[in-house]
Amino acid sequence: MSYVDGFIVPVPKSNVEAYRKMSEVCGKIWREHGALRFRECMADDVKPGKLTSFPQSVDLREGEVVFFSWIEYASRAKRDEINDKVMKDPRMADMMKPEAMPFDGKRMIYGGFESMVDL
């Protein structure tokens, strides 16, 4: 089964287009290095919860929107190999600088997940 890196990110609404452009470049790089899929999804129907929610998870602030994103790989080993190549890719250098990111990276949630069900 595949392996997935998942992300939840708060993006200022004024930066959505910049985020889209950055994501398109990043997606091409990840795919060139072997990722199976690269998805960026902007919140459309997410409400604050009583205990937990997507907005609460990233301390969503006024004027921001939540993105739920993932990158799929053939396996954990392939993910580690691909991410190593991506981080060394010179096209990523400028985008990795905090001042270049169109979102607050300190509030990003991310992690790696082993697929359990794939229908």
PDB file of C-alpha atoms in Angstrom:
ATOM      1  CA  MET A   1       0.000   0.000   0.000  1.00  0.00           C
ATOM      2  CA  SER A   2       1.014   3.588  -0.541  1.00  0.00           C
ATOM      3  CA  TYR A   3       2.430   6.068   1.948  1.00  0.00           C
ATOM      4  CA  VAL A   4       1.079   9.604   2.395  1.00  0.00           C
ATOM      5  CA  ASP A   5       2.472  12.835   3.790  1.00  0.00           C
ATOM      6  CA  GLY A   6      -0.430  14.958   5.039  1.00  0.00           C
ATOM      7  CA  PHE A   7      -0.524  18.696   5.748  1.00  0.00           C
ATOM      8  CA  ILE A   8      -2.955  21.200   7.241  1.00  0.00           C
ATOM      9  CA  VAL A   9      -1.969  24.823   6.626  1.00  0.00           C
ATOM     10  CA  PRO A  10      -3.519  28.233   7.404  1.00  0.00           C
ATOM     11  CA  VAL A  11      -3.215  30.557   4.397  1.00  0.00           C
ATOM     12  CA  PRO A  12      -4.172  34.240   4.366  1.00  0.00           C
ATOM     13  CA  LYS A  13      -6.961  34.706   1.824  1.00  0.00           C
ATOM     14  CA  SER A  14      -4.876  37.467   0.252  1.00  0.00           C
ATOM     15  CA  ASN A  15      -2.132  34.865  -0.426  1.00  0.00           C
ATOM     16  CA  VAL A  16      -4.274  32.093  -1.925  1.00  0.00           C
ATOM     17  CA  GLU A  17      -3.084  32.791  -5.470  1.00  0.00           C
ATOM     18  CA  ALA A  18       0.574  32.922  -4.362  1.00  0.00           C
ATOM     19  CA  TYR A  19       0.017  29.656  -2.473  1.00  0.00           C
ATOM     20  CA  ARG A  20      -1.512  28.100  -5.601  1.00  0.00           C
ATOM     21  CA  LYS A  21       1.480  29.138  -7.716  1.00  0.00           C
ATOM     22  CA  MET A  22       3.962  27.827  -5.135  1.00  0.00           C
ATOM     23  CA  SER A  23       2.015  24.562  -4.875  1.00  0.00           C
ATOM     24  CA  GLU A  24       1.976  24.068  -8.645  1.00  0.00           C
ATOM     25  CA  VAL A  25       5.766  24.441  -8.772  1.00  0.00           C
ATOM     26  CA  CYS A  26       6.251  22.173  -5.746  1.00  0.00           C
ATOM     27  CA  GLY A  27       3.859  19.591  -7.150  1.00  0.00           C
ATOM     28  CA  LYS A  28       5.791  19.394 -10.403  1.00  0.00           C
ATOM     29  CA  ILE A  29       9.053  18.949  -8.501  1.00  0.00           C
ATOM     30  CA  TRP A  30       7.650  16.202  -6.251  1.00  0.00           C
ATOM     31  CA  ARG A  31       6.104  14.416  -9.244  1.00  0.00           C
ATOM     32  CA  GLU A  32       9.352  14.658 -11.245  1.00  0.00           C
ATOM     33  CA  HIS A  33      11.153  12.968  -8.356  1.00  0.00           C
ATOM     34  CA  GLY A  34       8.607  10.146  -8.145  1.00  0.00           C
ATOM     35  CA  ALA A  35       5.591  11.150  -6.028  1.00  0.00           C
ATOM     36  CA  LEU A  36       2.423   9.453  -7.270  1.00  0.00           C
ATOM     37  CA  ARG A  37       0.008  12.283  -6.418  1.00  0.00           C
ATOM     38  CA  PHE A  38       0.190  15.821  -5.101  1.00  0.00           C
ATOM     39  CA  ARG A  39      -3.049  17.404  -3.853  1.00  0.00           C
ATOM     40  CA  GLU A  40      -3.905  20.838  -2.426  1.00  0.00           C
ATOM     41  CA  CYS A  41      -7.467  21.322  -1.193  1.00  0.00           C
ATOM     42  CA  MET A  42      -8.888  24.631   0.054  1.00  0.00           C
ATOM     43  CA  ALA A  43     -11.511  24.504   2.818  1.00  0.00           C
ATOM     44  CA  ASP A  44     -15.055  24.912   1.611  1.00  0.00           C
ATOM     45  CA  ASP A  45     -17.171  23.353   4.358  1.00  0.00           C
ATOM     46  CA  VAL A  46     -15.181  23.332   7.602  1.00  0.00           C
ATOM     47  CA  LYS A  47     -16.644  24.816  10.728  1.00  0.00           C
ATOM     48  CA  PRO A  48     -15.067  25.466  14.121  1.00  0.00           C
ATOM     49  CA  GLY A  49     -15.808  22.612  16.481  1.00  0.00           C
ATOM     50  CA  LYS A  50     -16.511  22.476  20.199  1.00  0.00           C
ATOM     51  CA  LEU A  51     -13.341  20.505  20.959  1.00  0.00           C
ATOM     52  CA  THR A  52     -11.474  20.029  17.674  1.00  0.00           C
ATOM     53  CA  SER A  53     -11.688  21.089  14.032  1.00  0.00           C
ATOM     54  CA  PHE A  54      -9.515  21.979  11.069  1.00  0.00           C
ATOM     55  CA  PRO A  55      -9.726  25.721  11.913  1.00  0.00           C
ATOM     56  CA  GLN A  56      -8.791  25.096  15.543  1.00  0.00           C
ATOM     57  CA  SER A  57      -5.929  22.779  14.617  1.00  0.00           C
ATOM     58  CA  VAL A  58      -4.005  25.620  12.935  1.00  0.00           C
ATOM     59  CA  ASP A  59      -5.263  28.463  15.141  1.00  0.00           C
ATOM     60  CA  LEU A  60      -7.110  29.893  12.130  1.00  0.00           C
ATOM     61  CA  ARG A  61      -7.352  33.667  12.246  1.00  0.00           C
ATOM     62  CA  GLU A  62      -9.673  36.152  10.600  1.00  0.00           C
ATOM     63  CA  GLY A  63      -8.869  36.510   6.910  1.00  0.00           C
ATOM     64  CA  GLU A  64      -7.345  33.021   6.602  1.00  0.00           C
ATOM     65  CA  VAL A  65      -8.482  29.762   5.021  1.00  0.00           C
ATOM     66  CA  VAL A  66      -7.429  26.181   5.817  1.00  0.00           C
ATOM     67  CA  PHE A  67      -5.726  23.985   3.225  1.00  0.00           C
ATOM     68  CA  PHE A  68      -5.716  20.199   3.535  1.00  0.00           C
ATOM     69  CA  SER A  69      -2.999  18.697   1.380  1.00  0.00           C
ATOM     70  CA  TRP A  70      -1.254  15.424   0.748  1.00  0.00           C
ATOM     71  CA  ILE A  71       1.471  13.798  -1.281  1.00  0.00           C
ATOM     72  CA  GLU A  72       1.220  10.099  -2.097  1.00  0.00           C
ATOM     73  CA  TYR A  73       4.176   7.762  -2.575  1.00  0.00           C
ATOM     74  CA  ALA A  74       4.557   4.072  -3.438  1.00  0.00           C
ATOM     75  CA  SER A  75       6.040   3.356   0.021  1.00  0.00           C
ATOM     76  CA  ARG A  76       7.699   4.919   3.056  1.00  0.00           C
ATOM     77  CA  ALA A  77      11.116   4.095   1.577  1.00  0.00           C
ATOM     78  CA  LYS A  78      10.189   5.839  -1.701  1.00  0.00           C
ATOM     79  CA  ARG A  79       8.879   8.821   0.279  1.00  0.00           C
ATOM     80  CA  ASP A  80      12.165   9.170   2.149  1.00  0.00           C
ATOM     81  CA  GLU A  81      14.139   8.858  -1.097  1.00  0.00           C
ATOM     82  CA  ILE A  82      11.927  11.351  -2.967  1.00  0.00           C
ATOM     83  CA  ASN A  83      11.872  13.906  -0.150  1.00  0.00           C
ATOM     84  CA  ASP A  84      15.671  13.755   0.063  1.00  0.00           C
ATOM     85  CA  LYS A  85      15.886  14.549  -3.670  1.00  0.00           C
ATOM     86  CA  VAL A  86      13.256  17.305  -3.412  1.00  0.00           C
ATOM     87  CA  MET A  87      15.043  19.030  -0.522  1.00  0.00           C
ATOM     88  CA  LYS A  88      18.275  19.029  -2.560  1.00  0.00           C
ATOM     89  CA  ASP A  89      16.572  20.297  -5.728  1.00  0.00           C
ATOM     90  CA  PRO A  90      17.849  23.848  -6.414  1.00  0.00           C
ATOM     91  CA  ARG A  91      14.354  24.969  -7.480  1.00  0.00           C
ATOM     92  CA  MET A  92      13.223  24.543  -3.864  1.00  0.00           C
ATOM     93  CA  ALA A  93      15.886  26.787  -2.277  1.00  0.00           C
ATOM     94  CA  ASP A  94      14.084  30.135  -2.504  1.00  0.00           C
ATOM     95  CA  MET A  95      10.676  28.670  -1.665  1.00  0.00           C
ATOM     96  CA  MET A  96      12.004  27.152   1.567  1.00  0.00           C
ATOM     97  CA  LYS A  97      12.905  30.529   3.054  1.00  0.00           C
ATOM     98  CA  PRO A  98      10.308  31.527   5.693  1.00  0.00           C
ATOM     99  CA  GLU A  99       9.887  35.005   4.192  1.00  0.00           C
ATOM    100  CA  ALA A 100       9.018  33.455   0.807  1.00  0.00           C
ATOM    101  CA  MET A 101       6.246  31.226   2.135  1.00  0.00           C
ATOM    102  CA  PRO A 102       2.703  32.554   1.586  1.00  0.00           C
ATOM    103  CA  PHE A 103       1.574  31.010   4.898  1.00  0.00           C
ATOM    104  CA  ASP A 104       2.652  30.752   8.525  1.00  0.00           C
ATOM    105  CA  GLY A 105       4.781  27.600   8.601  1.00  0.00           C
ATOM    106  CA  LYS A 106       4.821  27.616  12.400  1.00  0.00           C
ATOM    107  CA  ARG A 107       1.126  26.710  12.387  1.00  0.00           C
ATOM    108  CA  MET A 108       1.392  23.985   9.744  1.00  0.00           C
ATOM    109  CA  ILE A 109       0.558  20.452  10.878  1.00  0.00           C
ATOM    110  CA  TYR A 110       2.142  17.588   8.978  1.00  0.00           C
ATOM    111  CA  GLY A 111       3.059  13.951   9.244  1.00  0.00           C
ATOM    112  CA  GLY A 112       3.583  10.691   7.407  1.00  0.00           C
ATOM    113  CA  PHE A 113       0.848   8.053   7.216  1.00  0.00           C
ATOM    114  CA  GLU A 114       0.828   4.429   6.179  1.00  0.00           C
ATOM    115  CA  SER A 115      -2.224   3.598   4.066  1.00  0.00           C
ATOM    116  CA  MET A 116      -4.637   1.198   5.708  1.00  0.00           C
ATOM    117  CA  VAL A 117      -7.602   1.062   3.308  1.00  0.00           C
ATOM    118  CA  ASP A 118      -7.435   1.903  -0.402  1.00  0.00           C
ATOM    119  CA  LEU A 119     -10.658   1.281  -2.331  1.00  0.00           C
TER     120      LEU A 119
END
